[in-house]
Protein backbone atom coordinates (compact mmCIF):
# COMPACT_ATOMS: atom_id res chain seq x y z
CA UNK A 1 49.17 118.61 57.55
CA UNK A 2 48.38 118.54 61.15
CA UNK A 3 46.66 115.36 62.50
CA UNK A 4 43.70 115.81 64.94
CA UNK A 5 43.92 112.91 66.94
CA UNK A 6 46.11 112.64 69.54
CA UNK A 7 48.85 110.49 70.10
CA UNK A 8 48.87 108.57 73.16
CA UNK A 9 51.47 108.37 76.04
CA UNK A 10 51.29 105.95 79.20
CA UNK A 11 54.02 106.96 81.98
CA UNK A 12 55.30 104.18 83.89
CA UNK A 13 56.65 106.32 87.19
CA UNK A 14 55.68 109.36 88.32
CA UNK A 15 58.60 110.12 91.06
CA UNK A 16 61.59 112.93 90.42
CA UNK A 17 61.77 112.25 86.76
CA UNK A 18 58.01 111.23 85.91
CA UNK A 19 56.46 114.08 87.41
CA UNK A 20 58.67 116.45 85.53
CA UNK A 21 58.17 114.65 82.60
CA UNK A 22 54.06 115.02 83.13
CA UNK A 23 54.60 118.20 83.75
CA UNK A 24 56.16 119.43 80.58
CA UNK A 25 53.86 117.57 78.54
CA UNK A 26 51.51 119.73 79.84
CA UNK A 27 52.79 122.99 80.27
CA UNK A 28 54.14 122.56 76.73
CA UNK A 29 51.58 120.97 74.80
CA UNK A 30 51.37 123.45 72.36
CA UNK A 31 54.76 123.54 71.21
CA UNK A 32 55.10 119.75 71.32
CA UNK A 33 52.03 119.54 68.71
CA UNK A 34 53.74 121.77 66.49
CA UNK A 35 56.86 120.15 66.71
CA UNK A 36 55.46 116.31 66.25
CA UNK A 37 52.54 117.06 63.66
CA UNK A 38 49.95 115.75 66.14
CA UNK A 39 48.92 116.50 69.58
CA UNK A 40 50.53 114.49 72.54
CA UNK A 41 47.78 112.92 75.09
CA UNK A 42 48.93 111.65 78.70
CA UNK A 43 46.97 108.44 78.62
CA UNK A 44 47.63 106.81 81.81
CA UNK A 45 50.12 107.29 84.86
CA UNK A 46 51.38 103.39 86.47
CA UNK A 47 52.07 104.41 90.50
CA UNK A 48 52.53 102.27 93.51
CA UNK A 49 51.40 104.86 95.78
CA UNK A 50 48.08 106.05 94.36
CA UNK A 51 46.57 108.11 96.87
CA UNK A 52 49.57 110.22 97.08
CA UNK A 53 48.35 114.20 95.63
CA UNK A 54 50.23 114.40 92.09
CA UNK A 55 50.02 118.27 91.33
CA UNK A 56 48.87 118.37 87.44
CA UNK A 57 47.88 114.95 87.06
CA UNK A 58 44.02 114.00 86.67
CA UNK A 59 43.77 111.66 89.38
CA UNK A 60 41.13 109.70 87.15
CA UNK A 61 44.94 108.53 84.94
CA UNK A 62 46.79 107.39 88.16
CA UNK A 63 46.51 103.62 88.23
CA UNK A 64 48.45 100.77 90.45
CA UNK A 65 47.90 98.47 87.27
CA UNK A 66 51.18 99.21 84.86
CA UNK A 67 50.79 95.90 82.78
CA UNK A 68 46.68 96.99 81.85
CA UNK A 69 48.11 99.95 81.36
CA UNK A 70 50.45 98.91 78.68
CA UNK A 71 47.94 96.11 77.50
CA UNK A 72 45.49 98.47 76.42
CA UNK A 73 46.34 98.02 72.72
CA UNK A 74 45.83 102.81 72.01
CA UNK A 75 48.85 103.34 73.54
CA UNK A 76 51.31 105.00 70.98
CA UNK A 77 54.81 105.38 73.37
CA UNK A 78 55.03 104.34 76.43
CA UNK A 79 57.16 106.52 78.86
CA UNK A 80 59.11 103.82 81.56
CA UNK A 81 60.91 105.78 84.63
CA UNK A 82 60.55 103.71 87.44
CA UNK A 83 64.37 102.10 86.67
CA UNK A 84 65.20 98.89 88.49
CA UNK A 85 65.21 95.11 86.69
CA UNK A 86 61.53 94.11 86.99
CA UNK A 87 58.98 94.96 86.64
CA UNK A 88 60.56 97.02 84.25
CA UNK A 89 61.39 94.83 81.50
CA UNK A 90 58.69 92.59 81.69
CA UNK A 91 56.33 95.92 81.25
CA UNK A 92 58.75 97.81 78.52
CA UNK A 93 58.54 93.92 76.22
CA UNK A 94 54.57 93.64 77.03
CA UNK A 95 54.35 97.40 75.13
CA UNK A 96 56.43 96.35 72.55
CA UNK A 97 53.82 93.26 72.04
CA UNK A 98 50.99 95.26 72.25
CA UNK A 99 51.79 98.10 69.52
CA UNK A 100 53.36 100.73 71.59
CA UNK A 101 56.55 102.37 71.25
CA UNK A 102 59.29 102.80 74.51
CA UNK A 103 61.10 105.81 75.37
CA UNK A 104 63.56 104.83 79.32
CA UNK A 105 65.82 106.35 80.92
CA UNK A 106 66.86 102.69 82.30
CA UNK A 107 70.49 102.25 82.58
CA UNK A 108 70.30 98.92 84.66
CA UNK A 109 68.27 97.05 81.97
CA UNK A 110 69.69 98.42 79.31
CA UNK A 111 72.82 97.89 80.31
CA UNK A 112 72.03 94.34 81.44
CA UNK A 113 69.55 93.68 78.53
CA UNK A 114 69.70 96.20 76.23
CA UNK A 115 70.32 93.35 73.34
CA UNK A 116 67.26 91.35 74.23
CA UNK A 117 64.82 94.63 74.30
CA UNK A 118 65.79 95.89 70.94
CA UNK A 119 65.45 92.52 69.58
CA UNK A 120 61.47 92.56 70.68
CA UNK A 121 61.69 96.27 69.40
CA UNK A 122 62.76 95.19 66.35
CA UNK A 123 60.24 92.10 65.94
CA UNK A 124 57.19 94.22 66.47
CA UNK A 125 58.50 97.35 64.28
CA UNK A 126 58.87 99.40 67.41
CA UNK A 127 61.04 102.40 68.58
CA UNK A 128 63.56 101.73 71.47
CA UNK A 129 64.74 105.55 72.66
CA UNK A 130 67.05 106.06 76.12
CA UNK A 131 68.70 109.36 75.81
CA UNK A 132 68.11 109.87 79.47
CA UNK A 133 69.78 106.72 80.54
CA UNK A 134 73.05 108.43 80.39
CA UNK A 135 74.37 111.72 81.84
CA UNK A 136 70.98 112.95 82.13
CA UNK A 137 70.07 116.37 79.86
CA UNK A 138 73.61 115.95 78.12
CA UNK A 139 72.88 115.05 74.40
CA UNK A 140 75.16 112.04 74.20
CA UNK A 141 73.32 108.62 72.73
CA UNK A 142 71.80 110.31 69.83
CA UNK A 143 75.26 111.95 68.61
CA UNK A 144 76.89 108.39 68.87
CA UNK A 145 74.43 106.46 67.08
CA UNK A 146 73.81 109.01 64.59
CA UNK A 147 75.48 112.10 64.22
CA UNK A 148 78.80 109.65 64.15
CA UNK A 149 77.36 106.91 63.02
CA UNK A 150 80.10 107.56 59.58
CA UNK A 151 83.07 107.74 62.10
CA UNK A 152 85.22 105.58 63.60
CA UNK A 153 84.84 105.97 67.62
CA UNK A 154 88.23 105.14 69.84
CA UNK A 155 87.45 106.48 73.14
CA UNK A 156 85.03 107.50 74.66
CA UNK A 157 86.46 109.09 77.97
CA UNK A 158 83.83 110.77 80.65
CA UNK A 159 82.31 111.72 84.41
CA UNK A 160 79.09 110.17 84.36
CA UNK A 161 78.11 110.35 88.06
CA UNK A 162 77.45 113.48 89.57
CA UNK A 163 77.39 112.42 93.12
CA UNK A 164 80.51 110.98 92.88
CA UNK A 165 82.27 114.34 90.73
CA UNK A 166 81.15 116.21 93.48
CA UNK A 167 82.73 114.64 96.24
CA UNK A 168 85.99 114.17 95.01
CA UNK A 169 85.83 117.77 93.86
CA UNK A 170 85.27 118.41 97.65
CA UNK A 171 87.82 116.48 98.39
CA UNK A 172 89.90 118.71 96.11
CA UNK A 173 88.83 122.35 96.32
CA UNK A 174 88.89 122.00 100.20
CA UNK A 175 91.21 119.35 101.12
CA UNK A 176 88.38 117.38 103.08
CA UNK A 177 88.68 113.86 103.63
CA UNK A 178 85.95 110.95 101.52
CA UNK A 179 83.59 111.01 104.61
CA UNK A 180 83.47 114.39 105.00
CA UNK A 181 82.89 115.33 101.58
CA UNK A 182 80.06 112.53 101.37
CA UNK A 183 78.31 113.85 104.20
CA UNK A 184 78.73 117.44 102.49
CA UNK A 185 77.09 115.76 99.44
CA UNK A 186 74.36 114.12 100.93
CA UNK A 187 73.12 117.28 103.09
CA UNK A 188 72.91 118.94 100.06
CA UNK A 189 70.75 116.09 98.08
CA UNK A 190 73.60 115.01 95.80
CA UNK A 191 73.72 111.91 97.67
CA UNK A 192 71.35 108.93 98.51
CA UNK A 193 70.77 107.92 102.20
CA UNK A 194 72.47 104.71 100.63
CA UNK A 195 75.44 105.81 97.93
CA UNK A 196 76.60 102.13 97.27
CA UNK A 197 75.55 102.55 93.84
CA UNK A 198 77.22 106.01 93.02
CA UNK A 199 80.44 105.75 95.23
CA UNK A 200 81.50 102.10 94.40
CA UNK A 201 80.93 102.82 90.51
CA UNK A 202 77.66 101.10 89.22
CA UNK A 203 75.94 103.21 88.27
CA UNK A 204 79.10 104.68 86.01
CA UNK A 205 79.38 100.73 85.00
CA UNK A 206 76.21 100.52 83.45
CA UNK A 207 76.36 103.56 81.52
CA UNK A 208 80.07 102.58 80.47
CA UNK A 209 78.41 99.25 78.91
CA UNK A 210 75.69 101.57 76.94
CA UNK A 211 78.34 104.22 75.64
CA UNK A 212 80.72 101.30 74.17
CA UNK A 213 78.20 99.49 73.09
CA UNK A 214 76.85 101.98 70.85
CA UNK A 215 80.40 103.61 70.28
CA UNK A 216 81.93 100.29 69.28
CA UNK A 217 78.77 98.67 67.37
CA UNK A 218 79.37 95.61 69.79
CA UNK A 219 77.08 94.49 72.34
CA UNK A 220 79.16 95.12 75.75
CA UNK A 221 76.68 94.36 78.73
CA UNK A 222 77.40 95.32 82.66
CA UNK A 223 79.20 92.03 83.48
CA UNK A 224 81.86 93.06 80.97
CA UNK A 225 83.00 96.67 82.68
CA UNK A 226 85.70 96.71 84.91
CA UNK A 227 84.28 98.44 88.30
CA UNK A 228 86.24 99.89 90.79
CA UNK A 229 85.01 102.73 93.60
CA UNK A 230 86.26 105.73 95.24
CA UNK A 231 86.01 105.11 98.31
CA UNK A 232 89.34 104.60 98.79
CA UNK A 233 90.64 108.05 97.35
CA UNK A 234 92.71 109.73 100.44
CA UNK A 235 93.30 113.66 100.90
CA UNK A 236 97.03 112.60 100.48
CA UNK A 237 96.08 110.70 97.08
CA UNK A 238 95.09 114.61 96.16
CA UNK A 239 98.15 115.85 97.03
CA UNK A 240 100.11 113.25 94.93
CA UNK A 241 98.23 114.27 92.08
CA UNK A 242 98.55 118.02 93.02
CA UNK A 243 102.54 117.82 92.49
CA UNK A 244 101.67 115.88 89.15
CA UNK A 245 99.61 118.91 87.38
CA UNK A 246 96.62 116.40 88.11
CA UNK A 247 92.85 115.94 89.67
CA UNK A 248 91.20 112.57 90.38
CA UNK A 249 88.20 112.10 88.69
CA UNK A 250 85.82 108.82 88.77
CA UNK A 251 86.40 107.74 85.05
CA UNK A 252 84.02 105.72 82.71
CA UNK A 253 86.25 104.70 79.63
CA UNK A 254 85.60 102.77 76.73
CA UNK A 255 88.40 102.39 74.19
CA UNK A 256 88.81 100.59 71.08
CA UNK A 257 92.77 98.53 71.19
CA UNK A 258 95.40 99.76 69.15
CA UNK A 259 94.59 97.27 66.35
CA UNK A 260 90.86 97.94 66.42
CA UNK A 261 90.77 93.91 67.44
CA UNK A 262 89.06 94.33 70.78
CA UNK A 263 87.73 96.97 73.08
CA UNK A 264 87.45 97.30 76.56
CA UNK A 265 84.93 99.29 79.28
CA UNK A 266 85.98 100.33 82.79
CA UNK A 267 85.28 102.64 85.72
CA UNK A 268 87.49 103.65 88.37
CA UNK A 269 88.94 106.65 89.96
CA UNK A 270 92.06 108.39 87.76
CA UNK A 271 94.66 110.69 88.47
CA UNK A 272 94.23 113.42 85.11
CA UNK A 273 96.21 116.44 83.97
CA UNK A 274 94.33 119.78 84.84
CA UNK A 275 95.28 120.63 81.50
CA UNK A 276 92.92 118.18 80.72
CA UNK A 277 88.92 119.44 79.60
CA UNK A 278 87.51 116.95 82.30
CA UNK A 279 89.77 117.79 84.95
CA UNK A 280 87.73 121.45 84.76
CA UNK A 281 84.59 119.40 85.33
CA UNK A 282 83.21 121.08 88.86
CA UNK A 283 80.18 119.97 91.13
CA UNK A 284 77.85 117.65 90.26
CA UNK A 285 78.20 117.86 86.28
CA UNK A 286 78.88 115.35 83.95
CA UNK A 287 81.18 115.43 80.91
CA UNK A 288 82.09 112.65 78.60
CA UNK A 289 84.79 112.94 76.12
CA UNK A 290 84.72 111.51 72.65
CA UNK A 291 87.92 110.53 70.47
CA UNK A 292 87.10 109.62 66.88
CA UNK A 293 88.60 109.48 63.88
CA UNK A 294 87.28 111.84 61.24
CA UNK A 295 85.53 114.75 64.07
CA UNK A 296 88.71 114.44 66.53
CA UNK A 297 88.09 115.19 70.18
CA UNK A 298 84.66 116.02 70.69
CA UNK A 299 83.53 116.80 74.41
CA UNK A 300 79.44 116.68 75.95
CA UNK A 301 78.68 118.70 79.33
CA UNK A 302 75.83 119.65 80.94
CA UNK A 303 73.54 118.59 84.33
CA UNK A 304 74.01 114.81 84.33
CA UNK A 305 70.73 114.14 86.92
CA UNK A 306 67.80 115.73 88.22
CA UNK A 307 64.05 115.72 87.32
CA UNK A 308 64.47 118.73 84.75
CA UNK A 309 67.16 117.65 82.94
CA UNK A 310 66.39 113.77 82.73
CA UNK A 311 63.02 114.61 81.66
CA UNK A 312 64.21 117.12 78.83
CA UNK A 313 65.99 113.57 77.58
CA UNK A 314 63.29 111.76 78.01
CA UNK A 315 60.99 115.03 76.11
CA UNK A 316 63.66 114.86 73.20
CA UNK A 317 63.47 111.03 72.73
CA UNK A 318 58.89 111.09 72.82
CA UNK A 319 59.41 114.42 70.22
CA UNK A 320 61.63 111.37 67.85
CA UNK A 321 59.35 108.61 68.75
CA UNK A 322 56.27 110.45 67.89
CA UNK A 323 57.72 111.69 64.87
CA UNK A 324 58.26 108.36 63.43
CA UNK A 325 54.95 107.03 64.83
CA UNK A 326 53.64 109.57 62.21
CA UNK A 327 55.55 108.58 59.53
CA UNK A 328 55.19 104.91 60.17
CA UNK A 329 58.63 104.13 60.81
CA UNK A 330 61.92 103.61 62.85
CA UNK A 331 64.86 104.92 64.38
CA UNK A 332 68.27 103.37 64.47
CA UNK A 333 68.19 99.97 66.74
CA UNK A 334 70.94 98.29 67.54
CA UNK A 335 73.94 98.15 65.87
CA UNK A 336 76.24 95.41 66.92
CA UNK A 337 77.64 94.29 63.75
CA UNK A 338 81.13 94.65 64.77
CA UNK A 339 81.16 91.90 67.33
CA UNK A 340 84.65 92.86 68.57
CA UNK A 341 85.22 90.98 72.27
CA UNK A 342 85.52 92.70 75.49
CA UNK A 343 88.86 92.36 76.87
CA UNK A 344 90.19 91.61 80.15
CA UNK A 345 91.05 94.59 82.92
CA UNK A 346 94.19 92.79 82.63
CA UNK A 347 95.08 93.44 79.50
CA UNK A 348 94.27 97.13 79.63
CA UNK A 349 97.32 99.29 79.24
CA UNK A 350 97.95 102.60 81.21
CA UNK A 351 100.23 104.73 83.47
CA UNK A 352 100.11 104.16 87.23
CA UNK A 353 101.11 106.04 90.05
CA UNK A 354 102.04 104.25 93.18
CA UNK A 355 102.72 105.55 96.44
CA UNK A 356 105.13 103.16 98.66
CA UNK A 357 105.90 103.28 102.44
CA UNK A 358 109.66 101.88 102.75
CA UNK A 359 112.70 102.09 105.24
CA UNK A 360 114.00 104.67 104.80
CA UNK A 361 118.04 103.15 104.36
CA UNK A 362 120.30 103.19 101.23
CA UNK A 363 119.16 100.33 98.26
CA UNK A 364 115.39 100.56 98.87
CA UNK A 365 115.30 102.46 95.56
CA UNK A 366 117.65 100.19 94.09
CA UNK A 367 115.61 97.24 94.85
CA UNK A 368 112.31 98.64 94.49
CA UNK A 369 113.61 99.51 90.70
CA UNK A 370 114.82 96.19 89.94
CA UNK A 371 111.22 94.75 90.71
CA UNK A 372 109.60 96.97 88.27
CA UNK A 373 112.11 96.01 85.59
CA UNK A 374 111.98 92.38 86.36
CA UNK A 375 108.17 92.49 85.41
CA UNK A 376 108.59 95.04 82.10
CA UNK A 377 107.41 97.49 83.43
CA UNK A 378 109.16 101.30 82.99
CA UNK A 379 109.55 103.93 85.53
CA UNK A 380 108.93 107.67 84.41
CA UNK A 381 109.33 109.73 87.95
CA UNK A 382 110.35 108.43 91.40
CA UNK A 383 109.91 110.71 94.22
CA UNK A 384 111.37 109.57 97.98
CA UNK A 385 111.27 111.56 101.39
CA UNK A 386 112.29 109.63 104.40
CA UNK A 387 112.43 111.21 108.21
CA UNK A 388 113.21 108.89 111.07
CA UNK A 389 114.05 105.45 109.31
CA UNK A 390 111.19 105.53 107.28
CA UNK A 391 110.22 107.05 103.82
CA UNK A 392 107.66 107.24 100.88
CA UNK A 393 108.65 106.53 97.85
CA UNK A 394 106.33 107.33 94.91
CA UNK A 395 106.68 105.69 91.11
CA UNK A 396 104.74 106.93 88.54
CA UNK A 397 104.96 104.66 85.52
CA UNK A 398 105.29 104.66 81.74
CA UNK A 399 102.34 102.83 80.33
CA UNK A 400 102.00 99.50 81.30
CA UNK A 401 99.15 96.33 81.41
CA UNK A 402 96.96 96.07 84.57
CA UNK A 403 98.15 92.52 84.72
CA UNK A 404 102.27 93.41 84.75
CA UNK A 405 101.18 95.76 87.28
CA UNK A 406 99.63 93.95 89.38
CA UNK A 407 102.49 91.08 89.24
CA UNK A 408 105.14 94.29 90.17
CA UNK A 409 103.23 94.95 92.98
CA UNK A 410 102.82 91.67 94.54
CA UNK A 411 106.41 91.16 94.12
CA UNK A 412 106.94 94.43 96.33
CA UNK A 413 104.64 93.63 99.14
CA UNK A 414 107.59 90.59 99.47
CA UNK A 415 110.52 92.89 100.08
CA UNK A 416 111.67 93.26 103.58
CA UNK A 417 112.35 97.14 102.89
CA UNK A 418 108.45 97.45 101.67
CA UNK A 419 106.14 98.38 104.60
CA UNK A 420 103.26 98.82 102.41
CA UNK A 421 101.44 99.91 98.91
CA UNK A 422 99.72 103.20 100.23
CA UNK A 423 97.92 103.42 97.26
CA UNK A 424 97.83 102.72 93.60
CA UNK A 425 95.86 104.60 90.86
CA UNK A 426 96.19 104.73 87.42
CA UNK A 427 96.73 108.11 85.22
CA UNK A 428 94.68 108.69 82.41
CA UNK A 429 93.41 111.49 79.90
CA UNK A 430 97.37 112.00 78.36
C-alpha cells in the first residue's frame, strides 16, 4: 500500500553532484514513488553561496544554515555532498542524533572515519549508505557488502581515478610526456586547476581504505594505504613496458596475504600485461577488479566521476534508505569482525622492473647480478644496450618484498659502475 506522506530529504551541497542529484529527484519523482512506496520530498538545500540562481530549486529551500537544517527533527535522509572533513562530519553525526538517515558520497571521512560514523549510525538505528564515494556510477560497495558478503574476497585490484587513467593513457596512446598529457587533461575538465589530490594518489588512497575495509571485514583507515603518485611516470617508462606486453596504470590494491593472516592497501602506478582486463581501461573510466573465492574474477566498469553518474549512486543509495525507512529498519553497517592488521608496504610482495644507467664495460652485469642475489632477490629478464661507454641495463624481477627491494637497490646506487636508478616500478595484475 502506497503511503501519502512524503518522505523527507535535506541536501547538504548543491555543486556538480548536488544539483544533479536535485534534479533527478525531480524530474523523476514519479518513478521514485513507485519504486520506494512513498513519495520523496526535497526538504531543504544547505549552500554557502545562497544568492547564486539554482535552476529547479525553490529558492524558499536554499539555506546557509546546514546544522538547522539537519536539526529540524522531519528530516527522513539526509543527502551530504559537499565532501571535505568538517563540517561534514560534525553535520552527517548531528542527523544521525536527530532521527535522520545519511546517504555521502564522502571518501575523505569515510575513509578517515568511516568506523566512528557507523558507530553513531548504529546507536541511533540509522542507515549509513556511500555508494558514490567510490568510482562514481560503478555499482561497487553494495556488491561487496552484500552480493559477496558469503565469499571470501582476496583482491580487490582497480583504476579508481579518472583524471589520473586519462593521463597516463595520453601518455600511452600518443607518446606525450606527464606535463603534456596533464595539460591535455585539464583543458578538457578532467583535471582540477590544482591535481595534487588525483596525480599524487589520494584520492585513490582513500577509496583503497573503503574497498578493503569492506572487502576484508577489517577496519583499514587512510593512514594505513601505501600512497605513491604518478608524477614520476616518463614516456621512456612507457616504452619499457611496451617491450614487456604491458601499460602503466595508477593501481588501488587491496589483497588479503597468502595465509589470510593480514592484508594490505596501496596505490601507486604499475606496469600490467595488456592481456590484462584493466590494461583495456581507456579515458577517464574506472574499473576495479575483484578476486574471490567462490565467484572468481569478477570485474566493475563504468564513468567513475561526474555529476550524472555520482548522483545515480547517490539516487540508488536514497531508493535503499527510503526503503528501509518504510519498513522500519537497516541495512548492513559495518562489518569489521575480522580484525586482521594492515601490513607494512614493506612486507608487500611483487615483481619489479628497474631500469639502470651503468658503464657500459664488461662485469657491470656480473656485479649488478650478484647484488640482487646477495639480498634474495631473483632476476627473471635483463635487458642491456650500451653506446659510447655507457649503457642501460633493465631487470625485471621474480616476485619479491618491497623491503628486499629496496635494500637491492640501495646497495646498487654504491657501485662505482651504477650511474643511476632511472626508475623503478613494480608489475602487477599477473
Amino acid at each position: 500500500m502506497m503511503r501519502t506522506r512524503p518522505l523527507k530529504v535535506a541536501l547538504l551541497g548543491c555543486g556538480v553532484v548536488g544539483s544533479e542529484v536535485a534534479r533527478i529527484m525531480t524530474t523523476h519523482a514519479d518513478d521514485l514513488t513507485a519504486r520506494i512506496g512513498a513519495p520523496v520530498e526535497l526538504a531543504g538545500v544547505a549552500v554557502r553561496r545562497p544568492d547564486k540562481v539554482r535552476e529547479g530549486i525553490d529558492p524558499a529551500l536554499v539555506t546557509t544554515d546546514a546544522t538547522a537544517l539537519v536539526k529540524r527533527g522531519d528530516i527522513d535522509v539526509v543527502v551530504e555532498v559537499i565532501g571535505g572533513i568538517e563540517p561534514a562530519r560534525a553535520l552527517i553525526t548531528t542527523a544521525f542524533e536527530h532521527g535522520a538517515s545519511v546517504v555521502s558520497a564522502n571518501k575523505a571521512l569515510l575513509a578517515q572515519d568511516g568506523a566512528a560514523l557507523h558507530a553513531v549510525a548504529e546507536e541511533h538505528g540509522k542507515d549509513l549508505y556511500y555508494e558514490a564515494a567510490v568510482a562514481g556510477a560503478i555499482p561497487l560497495i553494495r556488491p561487496l557488502r552484500e552480493s559477496l558478503a558469503g565469499d571470501k574476497v582476496n583482491r580487490v585490484l582497480g583504476i579508481v581515478n579518472g583524471t589520473t587513467n586519462f593521463i597516463l593513457d595520453a601518455m600511452d596512446s600518443t607518446g606525450a610526456g606527464y606535463q603534456e598529457a596533464l595539460d591535455e587533461a585539464t583543458a578538457l575538465g578532467y583535471a582540477e586547476a590544482d591535481p595534487t589530490a588525483d596525480v599524487e594518489g589520494f584520492d585513490a588512497a582513500a577509496k583503497a581504505a573503503i574497498l578493503a575495509g569492506i572487502a576484508f571485514h577489517t577496519r583499514v583507515r587512510l593512514d594505513d594505504v601505501y600512497r605513491e603518485g604518478m608524477t614520476e611516470v616518463t614516456a621512456a617508462d612507457f616504452a619499457s613496458a611496451k617491450e614487456m606486453g604491458c601499460t602503466i596504470k595508477l593501481l588501488a590494491i587491496c589483497e588479503r596475504a597468502a595465509d589470510g593472516g593480514s592484508v594490505t592497501a596501496r596505490v601507486h602506478p604499475a606496469m600490467i600485461p595488456l592481456t590484462h582486463p584493466l590494461a583495456s581501461v581507456r579515458g577517464a573510466y574506472n574499473a576495479v577488479f575483484v578476486e574471490s573465492d567462490a565467484a572468481g574474477q569478477l570485474m566493475f566498469y563504468g564513468p567513475g566521476a561526474g555529476g550524472s553518474p555520482t548522483a545515480s549512486a547517490v539516487l540508488g543509495d536514497l531508493v535503499a534508505v527510503c526503503r528501509n525507512r518504510l519498513s522500519d529498519a537497516t541495512g548492513p553497517g559495518e562489518s569489521a569482525y575480522a580484525a586482521l592488521p594492515v601490513s607494512p608496504m614493506g612486507e608487500v610482495v611483487t615483481r619489479y622492473h628497474i631500469s639502470l644507467d651503468v658503464a657500459d664495460k664488461p662485469g657491470v652485469l656480473a656485479q649488478v647480478a650478484t647484488v640482487f642475489a646477495e639480498h634474495g632477490v631473483s632476476i627473471d629478464t635483463v635487458r642491456q644496450q650500451g653506446k659510447d661507454g655507457e649503457a642501460s641495463l633493465v631487470v625485471v624481477t621474480h616476485r619479491a618484498s618491497d623491503a628486499s627491494l629496496t635494500g637491492t637497490v640501495e646497495a646498487l646506487r654504491k657501485l662505482d659502475t651504477v650511474r643511476g636508478v632511472a626508475s623503478i616500478m613494480r608489475v602487477e595484475g599477473e
